[in-house]
């Protein structure tokens, strides 16, 4: 009996153990399922890891918040990367033999092989970056780095010039500064000494003209008008130290009151408190009786240090010492308006160097503290504004009128070597691109003011178009048949495409503005040039991009391929021309050349 009981207990124990094991297995599976449940299936693999990283990494969260595209949703991933595979899949390293020449390390997943993008980028000249969307990383790939601007409307000579409202000529590192005497950029493109480059000056004018048409009117703060009761109601806060004087006098020639100041150089000078933290374009009317200066004190982001920009009645270009920056503005012995961008003047001064490029600096003004006048002179209409686009535009337009020579051109006073095989251009050469963009600037100045000095200057500017480069003109002839206007009138001819199209746009502006009689010469030059462009445009198409010039044809060398920014310039120019000429060739080329930006290629045989 005892033996039977023992046998029963033994069997019962086995059953109990089996049931216990079964229950434990079921519970384990249930718990594992619960742990996996909160995560969506779409976050399996790399996306899942990216999301987890963003939750624990404050730097990534900050980056996402700062992104201008933070509200955009990432598009679904199509194909590639085997996204249906289980998470945690390990890639195998594999040697990749490139053209039987060298080896790079890649990764393999089954039959799929991945090459490092650092290698792909250099080999194929493509572009990519890691960006963050919705808390996880994704890789963004692009075939090119430059974009085409949408043509707003048919082009008109009084409208926006191409996409120049996006140009900021004065901030370029090859612009030494904005001259205090001339009010236009001084270029260091091909020489650290600095020179006036008419193309850059015209672009400076056209960009500000275009900005004026596309931006809202600026905020303007008036600080001094020399009137007894300021229109703004603000109290004018002048400080006049011992040995100095400040008075309000009537200027009969201007039919208004002005401020007269006397402040010897060895004094602190008379000062006007400004305290503007919003805007940084200062403007004032000025007339010196003796040598003097107008200085502007700026509080900056450089540990709140004070920097002073001095506008001095001499012809010195620019100087920088300690925290003082000096710009010569000429004698100013008759009334003139001085308008200066304090951000540009501060940064160009701090970044001053003896090389072609201005040194990069992070310094910025935070507050315009005060204006200080020294010497003897008169001051009126002190203002600070957000922008002063028309002042910059007319500075460029007036410079072009003053500096046009007797041959109708704007000589470029620096040696230019275009490349091996071309003779150097000695100082004094003309550029069809400079002539064209100068004409576009002058035409707009004439349309605004009806001042015939601007139109006359534009009409004289057609003279170099008619003369070959051997006679100091800009005309070349391709295959003894097609007239071409040279950006660089080299020997042999170079046939640069973008400069030629800019020269045509200038001729178009002039013929449309000057009328049938005065604009006849410009019309003939324009029509001949357009015929050449339509005939020669296919020569600049590589099947995957465009060509900058025709040196490969003229010199028998390798083609000079256009960078993507030049490629998009070609497209932008053709888009403009397609609105003033109905020939289908322009729209056809625009469509094809746009496709190259996305990796499109012409068909092979």
Short mmCIF file of C-alpha atoms in Angstrom, two decimals, residues 32-469:
data_model
loop_
_atom_site.label_atom_id
_atom_site.label_comp_id
_atom_site.label_asym_id
_atom_site.label_seq_id
_atom_site.Cartn_x
_atom_site.Cartn_y
_atom_site.Cartn_z
CA UNK A 32 7.92 39.36 -24.64
CA UNK A 33 5.00 40.39 -26.83
CA UNK A 34 4.04 43.19 -24.39
CA UNK A 35 7.57 44.61 -24.43
CA UNK A 36 7.63 44.84 -28.24
CA UNK A 37 4.15 46.32 -28.49
CA UNK A 38 4.69 50.10 -27.84
CA UNK A 39 7.03 50.54 -30.80
CA UNK A 40 5.42 50.94 -34.24
CA UNK A 41 6.48 48.56 -36.96
CA UNK A 42 7.65 51.45 -39.11
CA UNK A 43 10.44 52.15 -36.63
CA UNK A 44 12.12 48.80 -37.04
CA UNK A 45 15.81 48.79 -37.88
CA UNK A 46 17.70 52.06 -38.34
CA UNK A 47 14.61 54.29 -37.86
CA UNK A 48 13.90 52.71 -34.47
CA UNK A 49 17.46 53.33 -33.36
CA UNK A 50 17.31 56.90 -34.59
CA UNK A 51 14.15 57.61 -32.62
CA UNK A 52 15.60 56.19 -29.43
CA UNK A 53 18.73 58.27 -29.88
CA UNK A 54 16.74 61.47 -30.30
CA UNK A 55 14.88 60.90 -27.03
CA UNK A 56 18.09 60.71 -25.04
CA UNK A 57 20.21 63.22 -26.98
CA UNK A 58 19.41 66.91 -26.20
CA UNK A 59 21.71 68.10 -28.99
CA UNK A 60 19.63 66.26 -31.56
CA UNK A 61 16.42 67.69 -30.16
CA UNK A 62 17.85 71.20 -30.33
CA UNK A 63 18.93 70.62 -33.92
CA UNK A 64 15.46 69.51 -34.86
CA UNK A 65 13.85 72.54 -33.22
CA UNK A 66 16.24 74.88 -35.01
CA UNK A 67 15.63 73.31 -38.43
CA UNK A 68 13.54 75.45 -40.81
CA UNK A 69 12.02 72.24 -42.11
CA UNK A 70 11.01 70.86 -38.71
CA UNK A 71 7.33 70.75 -39.61
CA UNK A 72 7.91 68.67 -42.74
CA UNK A 73 7.24 64.95 -42.70
CA UNK A 74 9.80 62.55 -44.02
CA UNK A 75 8.60 60.86 -47.22
CA UNK A 76 8.30 57.07 -47.18
CA UNK A 77 11.42 55.08 -47.97
CA UNK A 78 11.02 53.37 -51.34
CA UNK A 79 13.11 50.29 -52.13
CA UNK A 80 16.74 49.92 -51.06
CA UNK A 81 18.24 49.14 -47.68
CA UNK A 82 16.00 46.04 -47.27
CA UNK A 83 13.76 47.79 -44.75
CA UNK A 84 11.68 44.63 -44.22
CA UNK A 85 14.57 42.72 -42.71
CA UNK A 86 14.68 42.02 -39.00
CA UNK A 87 16.29 44.66 -36.77
CA UNK A 88 19.81 44.12 -35.59
CA UNK A 89 21.03 42.71 -38.91
CA UNK A 90 24.82 42.94 -39.09
CA UNK A 91 26.58 44.00 -42.26
CA UNK A 92 29.70 42.25 -43.45
CA UNK A 93 32.74 44.26 -44.45
CA UNK A 94 33.86 43.71 -48.04
CA UNK A 95 36.73 44.97 -50.19
CA UNK A 96 35.55 46.94 -53.26
CA UNK A 97 38.02 47.05 -56.14
CA UNK A 98 37.65 50.32 -58.06
CA UNK A 99 38.59 50.23 -61.77
CA UNK A 100 41.29 47.62 -61.06
CA UNK A 101 43.27 50.47 -59.46
CA UNK A 102 42.57 50.72 -55.75
CA UNK A 103 40.38 49.28 -53.03
CA UNK A 104 37.91 50.86 -50.64
CA UNK A 105 36.12 49.23 -47.73
CA UNK A 106 32.42 48.67 -48.30
CA UNK A 107 29.63 46.76 -46.56
CA UNK A 108 27.61 43.84 -47.80
CA UNK A 109 24.11 42.69 -46.97
CA UNK A 110 23.33 39.57 -48.97
CA UNK A 111 23.70 40.55 -52.62
CA UNK A 112 23.56 44.27 -51.86
CA UNK A 113 26.86 46.18 -51.54
CA UNK A 114 27.17 49.65 -49.98
CA UNK A 115 30.06 52.02 -50.72
CA UNK A 116 31.03 54.87 -48.36
CA UNK A 117 29.35 58.11 -49.40
CA UNK A 118 32.61 60.01 -48.81
CA UNK A 119 33.96 58.01 -51.76
CA UNK A 120 30.77 58.27 -53.85
CA UNK A 121 30.68 62.04 -53.32
CA UNK A 122 34.16 62.60 -54.72
CA UNK A 123 33.94 60.00 -57.47
CA UNK A 124 30.63 61.16 -58.95
CA UNK A 125 30.72 64.80 -57.74
CA UNK A 126 27.36 64.50 -56.00
CA UNK A 127 26.16 65.92 -52.72
CA UNK A 128 24.52 64.63 -49.56
CA UNK A 129 24.02 65.29 -45.89
CA UNK A 130 22.39 63.76 -42.83
CA UNK A 131 19.31 65.71 -41.73
CA UNK A 132 16.85 65.13 -38.91
CA UNK A 133 13.10 64.79 -39.37
CA UNK A 134 10.53 63.80 -36.75
CA UNK A 135 13.23 62.85 -34.31
CA UNK A 136 15.25 60.52 -36.51
CA UNK A 137 18.04 60.89 -39.03
CA UNK A 138 17.71 60.52 -42.75
CA UNK A 139 20.19 60.98 -45.57
CA UNK A 140 19.43 63.61 -48.23
CA UNK A 141 21.07 63.16 -51.64
CA UNK A 142 21.22 65.64 -54.51
CA UNK A 143 22.86 65.53 -57.89
CA UNK A 144 23.70 69.26 -57.87
CA UNK A 145 24.08 72.04 -55.32
CA UNK A 146 22.52 74.98 -57.19
CA UNK A 147 18.88 75.84 -57.84
CA UNK A 148 17.01 77.50 -60.67
CA UNK A 149 14.87 80.54 -59.89
CA UNK A 150 11.33 80.68 -61.16
CA UNK A 151 10.79 83.42 -63.74
CA UNK A 152 8.08 85.57 -62.13
CA UNK A 153 6.72 87.28 -65.23
CA UNK A 154 7.86 88.46 -68.65
CA UNK A 155 11.04 90.49 -68.33
CA UNK A 156 10.92 94.30 -68.53
CA UNK A 157 13.79 96.85 -68.42
CA UNK A 158 12.22 98.59 -65.41
CA UNK A 159 11.65 95.38 -63.43
CA UNK A 160 13.65 93.01 -61.26
CA UNK A 161 16.90 91.97 -62.92
CA UNK A 162 16.90 88.16 -63.15
CA UNK A 163 17.17 86.83 -59.57
CA UNK A 164 19.47 89.61 -58.38
CA UNK A 165 17.28 90.41 -55.38
CA UNK A 166 19.06 87.42 -53.83
CA UNK A 167 22.54 88.84 -54.50
CA UNK A 168 24.54 90.39 -51.64
CA UNK A 169 27.56 91.78 -53.44
CA UNK A 170 28.96 93.70 -50.46
CA UNK A 171 29.32 90.61 -48.25
CA UNK A 172 31.47 88.69 -50.74
CA UNK A 173 34.92 87.95 -49.36
CA UNK A 174 36.50 89.27 -52.58
CA UNK A 175 34.96 92.69 -51.92
CA UNK A 176 37.52 94.61 -49.86
CA UNK A 177 35.01 97.23 -48.73
CA UNK A 178 32.48 99.78 -49.93
CA UNK A 179 34.51 102.87 -50.83
CA UNK A 180 33.71 105.88 -48.65
CA UNK A 181 34.50 108.27 -51.51
CA UNK A 182 32.70 106.47 -54.34
CA UNK A 183 30.05 104.51 -52.42
CA UNK A 184 30.62 101.33 -54.49
CA UNK A 185 32.45 98.01 -53.92
CA UNK A 186 36.20 97.72 -54.31
CA UNK A 187 37.09 94.29 -55.68
CA UNK A 188 40.04 92.03 -54.87
CA UNK A 189 38.92 89.34 -57.35
CA UNK A 190 42.26 89.27 -59.19
CA UNK A 191 44.50 91.34 -56.95
CA UNK A 192 44.77 92.10 -53.22
CA UNK A 193 45.41 95.82 -53.83
CA UNK A 194 41.77 96.39 -54.76
CA UNK A 195 40.30 97.97 -57.89
CA UNK A 196 36.94 99.13 -59.19
CA UNK A 197 35.42 96.30 -61.20
CA UNK A 198 32.50 97.56 -63.34
CA UNK A 199 30.76 94.15 -63.41
CA UNK A 200 30.70 94.03 -59.62
CA UNK A 201 29.59 97.65 -59.36
CA UNK A 202 26.74 97.10 -61.83
CA UNK A 203 25.69 93.97 -59.96
CA UNK A 204 25.76 95.95 -56.71
CA UNK A 205 23.38 98.48 -58.23
CA UNK A 206 21.10 95.92 -59.89
CA UNK A 207 20.82 93.82 -56.73
CA UNK A 208 19.74 96.78 -54.60
CA UNK A 209 17.35 97.96 -57.32
CA UNK A 210 15.77 94.49 -57.38
CA UNK A 211 15.59 94.29 -53.58
CA UNK A 212 13.81 97.64 -53.52
CA UNK A 213 11.09 96.18 -55.79
CA UNK A 214 10.67 92.93 -53.85
CA UNK A 215 11.01 94.01 -50.20
CA UNK A 216 8.74 96.00 -47.95
CA UNK A 217 9.55 99.69 -47.36
CA UNK A 218 12.17 99.95 -44.60
CA UNK A 219 11.66 101.13 -41.05
CA UNK A 220 13.32 104.55 -40.64
CA UNK A 221 14.17 106.30 -37.38
CA UNK A 222 14.80 110.06 -37.59
CA UNK A 223 17.23 111.48 -35.01
CA UNK A 224 18.02 115.02 -36.15
CA UNK A 225 16.41 117.41 -38.63
CA UNK A 226 17.54 120.69 -37.01
CA UNK A 227 13.92 121.75 -36.74
CA UNK A 228 12.75 123.39 -33.51
CA UNK A 229 10.15 120.67 -32.99
CA UNK A 230 11.21 117.27 -34.18
CA UNK A 231 8.49 115.56 -36.24
CA UNK A 232 8.88 112.37 -34.24
CA UNK A 233 8.38 114.17 -30.92
CA UNK A 234 11.63 112.72 -29.55
CA UNK A 235 14.01 114.87 -27.54
CA UNK A 236 17.27 115.32 -29.44
CA UNK A 237 20.08 114.43 -27.06
CA UNK A 238 23.32 116.24 -27.98
CA UNK A 239 26.38 116.41 -25.75
CA UNK A 240 28.63 119.45 -26.26
CA UNK A 241 31.87 119.29 -24.23
CA UNK A 242 33.99 122.25 -23.24
CA UNK A 243 35.78 123.87 -26.16
CA UNK A 244 33.08 122.78 -28.65
CA UNK A 245 29.90 124.42 -29.93
CA UNK A 246 26.68 123.33 -31.60
CA UNK A 247 24.02 125.64 -33.00
CA UNK A 248 21.02 125.64 -35.32
CA UNK A 249 21.45 127.90 -38.34
CA UNK A 250 19.46 128.58 -41.50
CA UNK A 251 20.86 127.34 -44.80
CA UNK A 252 19.36 129.59 -47.48
CA UNK A 253 20.46 127.33 -50.35
CA UNK A 254 18.66 124.35 -48.81
CA UNK A 255 15.68 126.39 -47.53
CA UNK A 256 15.96 124.67 -44.18
CA UNK A 257 17.69 124.77 -40.82
CA UNK A 258 20.82 122.70 -40.21
CA UNK A 259 23.14 121.94 -37.31
CA UNK A 260 26.48 123.79 -37.29
CA UNK A 261 29.25 122.15 -35.25
CA UNK A 262 32.69 123.30 -34.14
CA UNK A 263 34.75 120.61 -32.40
CA UNK A 264 38.57 120.73 -32.54
CA UNK A 265 40.35 117.45 -33.17
CA UNK A 266 41.85 117.40 -29.65
CA UNK A 267 38.37 117.37 -28.05
CA UNK A 268 35.90 114.58 -27.56
CA UNK A 269 33.71 116.11 -30.27
CA UNK A 270 29.99 116.90 -30.17
CA UNK A 271 27.93 113.73 -29.89
CA UNK A 272 24.34 112.71 -30.62
CA UNK A 273 22.92 109.81 -28.61
CA UNK A 274 21.27 107.21 -30.86
CA UNK A 275 20.75 103.94 -28.94
CA UNK A 276 19.29 102.01 -31.88
CA UNK A 277 19.32 98.23 -31.47
CA UNK A 278 17.06 97.45 -34.42
CA UNK A 279 18.61 98.81 -37.64
CA UNK A 280 22.12 99.57 -38.85
CA UNK A 281 21.97 101.71 -42.01
CA UNK A 282 22.97 105.25 -41.02
CA UNK A 283 22.47 108.26 -43.27
CA UNK A 284 23.09 112.00 -42.87
CA UNK A 285 23.64 115.14 -44.92
CA UNK A 286 27.10 116.59 -44.39
CA UNK A 287 29.20 119.61 -45.36
CA UNK A 288 32.70 120.20 -43.95
CA UNK A 289 34.30 123.64 -43.73
CA UNK A 290 37.63 122.21 -42.51
CA UNK A 291 39.05 118.71 -42.24
CA UNK A 292 36.89 116.65 -39.94
CA UNK A 293 35.24 113.35 -39.21
CA UNK A 294 31.92 111.77 -38.34
CA UNK A 295 32.33 108.72 -36.09
CA UNK A 296 29.75 106.11 -35.11
CA UNK A 297 30.21 104.16 -31.87
CA UNK A 298 28.88 100.58 -31.95
CA UNK A 299 28.29 98.11 -29.16
CA UNK A 300 29.14 94.69 -30.60
CA UNK A 301 28.70 91.00 -29.96
CA UNK A 302 32.43 90.79 -29.17
CA UNK A 303 31.99 90.64 -25.39
CA UNK A 304 29.89 93.83 -25.65
CA UNK A 305 33.02 95.77 -26.60
CA UNK A 306 32.67 99.18 -28.27
CA UNK A 307 34.04 99.61 -31.79
CA UNK A 308 34.11 102.97 -33.56
CA UNK A 309 33.77 103.49 -37.31
CA UNK A 310 35.32 106.83 -38.36
CA UNK A 311 34.33 108.52 -41.63
CA UNK A 312 37.19 110.93 -42.24
CA UNK A 313 37.58 113.79 -44.75
CA UNK A 314 40.50 112.23 -46.61
CA UNK A 315 40.92 109.69 -49.42
CA UNK A 316 42.27 106.77 -47.38
CA UNK A 317 40.43 103.62 -48.43
CA UNK A 318 40.19 101.66 -45.16
CA UNK A 319 42.28 101.11 -42.02
CA UNK A 320 41.85 99.16 -38.81
CA UNK A 321 43.67 99.61 -35.50
CA UNK A 322 42.66 98.26 -32.10
CA UNK A 323 38.88 98.84 -32.12
CA UNK A 324 38.87 101.77 -34.54
CA UNK A 325 37.97 101.44 -38.23
CA UNK A 326 38.64 104.31 -40.66
CA UNK A 327 37.05 105.06 -44.04
CA UNK A 328 38.08 108.06 -46.13
CA UNK A 329 35.02 109.88 -47.51
CA UNK A 330 36.74 112.70 -49.40
CA UNK A 331 36.74 116.42 -48.52
CA UNK A 332 32.89 116.83 -48.58
CA UNK A 333 33.15 120.62 -48.78
CA UNK A 334 29.74 120.86 -50.43
CA UNK A 335 26.49 119.28 -49.26
CA UNK A 336 26.22 115.54 -49.87
CA UNK A 337 24.42 112.60 -48.32
CA UNK A 338 26.51 109.83 -46.76
CA UNK A 339 24.73 106.49 -46.37
CA UNK A 340 26.63 103.61 -44.79
CA UNK A 341 25.83 100.04 -43.84
CA UNK A 342 27.37 99.78 -40.38
CA UNK A 343 27.28 95.96 -40.40
CA UNK A 344 29.33 95.82 -43.60
CA UNK A 345 31.71 98.60 -42.53
CA UNK A 346 32.36 96.94 -39.16
CA UNK A 347 32.96 93.46 -40.57
CA UNK A 348 35.11 94.61 -43.50
CA UNK A 349 37.26 96.61 -41.08
CA UNK A 350 37.72 93.81 -38.56
CA UNK A 351 38.37 91.32 -41.39
CA UNK A 352 40.87 93.54 -43.22
CA UNK A 353 43.80 91.55 -44.62
CA UNK A 354 46.60 91.82 -47.16
CA UNK A 355 45.26 88.90 -49.18
CA UNK A 356 42.52 88.73 -51.82
CA UNK A 357 39.89 87.57 -49.33
CA UNK A 358 38.51 89.44 -46.32
CA UNK A 359 39.04 87.41 -43.13
CA UNK A 360 35.94 85.73 -41.76
CA UNK A 361 34.59 87.19 -38.52
CA UNK A 362 31.56 86.53 -36.35
CA UNK A 363 31.43 90.03 -34.92
CA UNK A 364 28.16 91.93 -35.35
CA UNK A 365 26.85 95.26 -34.06
CA UNK A 366 24.25 95.06 -31.28
CA UNK A 367 23.54 98.74 -30.77
CA UNK A 368 24.31 102.03 -32.49
CA UNK A 369 25.38 104.01 -29.43
CA UNK A 370 26.12 107.55 -30.67
CA UNK A 371 27.37 109.75 -33.49
CA UNK A 372 30.37 112.01 -32.89
CA UNK A 373 31.30 115.02 -35.07
CA UNK A 374 34.72 116.69 -35.15
CA UNK A 375 36.10 119.61 -37.14
CA UNK A 376 33.94 122.45 -38.45
CA UNK A 377 30.92 121.79 -40.57
CA UNK A 378 27.18 121.30 -40.93
CA UNK A 379 24.97 118.29 -40.34
CA UNK A 380 21.33 117.51 -41.13
CA UNK A 381 18.80 114.68 -41.51
CA UNK A 382 20.44 112.02 -39.32
CA UNK A 383 18.51 108.76 -39.74
CA UNK A 384 18.94 105.03 -39.14
CA UNK A 385 17.00 102.58 -41.29
CA UNK A 386 16.69 98.88 -42.03
CA UNK A 387 17.74 99.28 -45.68
CA UNK A 388 18.70 102.00 -48.15
CA UNK A 389 18.56 100.17 -51.46
CA UNK A 390 18.05 103.17 -53.72
CA UNK A 391 21.03 104.99 -52.23
CA UNK A 392 23.21 102.01 -53.19
CA UNK A 393 21.60 101.79 -56.65
CA UNK A 394 22.25 105.45 -57.46
CA UNK A 395 25.80 105.24 -56.06
CA UNK A 396 26.47 102.55 -58.69
CA UNK A 397 24.59 104.42 -61.47
CA UNK A 398 26.43 107.70 -60.81
CA UNK A 399 29.79 105.91 -60.65
CA UNK A 400 29.13 104.43 -64.10
CA UNK A 401 28.35 107.86 -65.57
CA UNK A 402 31.45 109.45 -63.98
CA UNK A 403 33.86 106.70 -64.96
CA UNK A 404 32.87 105.90 -68.55
CA UNK A 405 35.78 106.72 -70.87
CA UNK A 406 35.78 108.46 -74.25
CA UNK A 407 35.43 105.10 -76.06
CA UNK A 408 32.16 104.36 -74.29
CA UNK A 409 33.58 101.64 -72.07
CA UNK A 410 34.52 101.00 -68.47
CA UNK A 411 38.17 99.86 -68.59
CA UNK A 412 39.14 97.13 -66.14
CA UNK A 413 42.45 98.16 -64.62
CA UNK A 414 43.88 94.78 -63.67
CA UNK A 415 45.65 92.00 -65.57
CA UNK A 416 43.47 88.99 -66.34
CA UNK A 417 44.80 85.58 -67.36
CA UNK A 418 41.87 83.40 -68.44
CA UNK A 419 43.87 80.20 -68.78
CA UNK A 420 46.73 78.36 -70.42
CA UNK A 421 46.85 79.12 -74.13
CA UNK A 422 45.19 82.55 -73.91
CA UNK A 423 47.17 85.77 -74.00
CA UNK A 424 46.84 87.83 -70.84
CA UNK A 425 44.52 90.81 -70.91
CA UNK A 426 46.52 93.88 -69.92
CA UNK A 427 44.97 96.57 -67.67
CA UNK A 428 42.47 98.70 -69.58
CA UNK A 429 40.52 95.89 -71.27
CA UNK A 430 36.75 96.03 -71.75
CA UNK A 431 34.21 93.30 -71.04
CA UNK A 432 30.92 92.80 -72.90
CA UNK A 433 29.41 91.55 -69.65
CA UNK A 434 30.44 94.79 -67.93
CA UNK A 435 29.03 96.83 -70.82
CA UNK A 436 25.74 94.90 -70.75
CA UNK A 437 25.17 95.01 -67.00
CA UNK A 438 26.18 98.68 -66.88
CA UNK A 439 23.61 99.42 -69.60
CA UNK A 440 20.93 97.53 -67.62
CA UNK A 441 21.79 99.65 -64.56
CA UNK A 442 21.82 102.97 -66.45
CA UNK A 443 18.54 102.26 -68.23
CA UNK A 444 16.80 101.71 -64.88
CA UNK A 445 18.29 104.92 -63.49
CA UNK A 446 16.99 106.79 -66.54
CA UNK A 447 13.51 105.26 -66.27
CA UNK A 448 13.35 106.33 -62.62
CA UNK A 449 14.67 109.87 -63.01
CA UNK A 450 14.25 110.77 -66.72
CA UNK A 451 17.76 112.20 -66.43
CA UNK A 452 19.24 111.97 -69.96
CA UNK A 453 22.77 111.70 -68.55
CA UNK A 454 21.99 108.06 -67.73
CA UNK A 455 20.49 107.29 -71.15
CA UNK A 456 23.33 109.04 -73.01
CA UNK A 457 25.87 106.98 -71.08
CA UNK A 458 23.99 103.78 -71.93
CA UNK A 459 23.88 104.70 -75.64
CA UNK A 460 27.65 105.39 -75.73
CA UNK A 461 28.26 101.98 -74.14
CA UNK A 462 27.39 100.18 -77.40
CA UNK A 463 30.62 101.39 -79.09
CA UNK A 464 32.88 98.52 -77.86
CA UNK A 465 30.33 95.97 -79.18
CA UNK A 466 31.23 97.03 -82.74
CA UNK A 467 35.00 96.73 -82.43
CA UNK A 468 37.03 93.48 -82.46
CA UNK A 469 39.24 92.66 -79.51
#
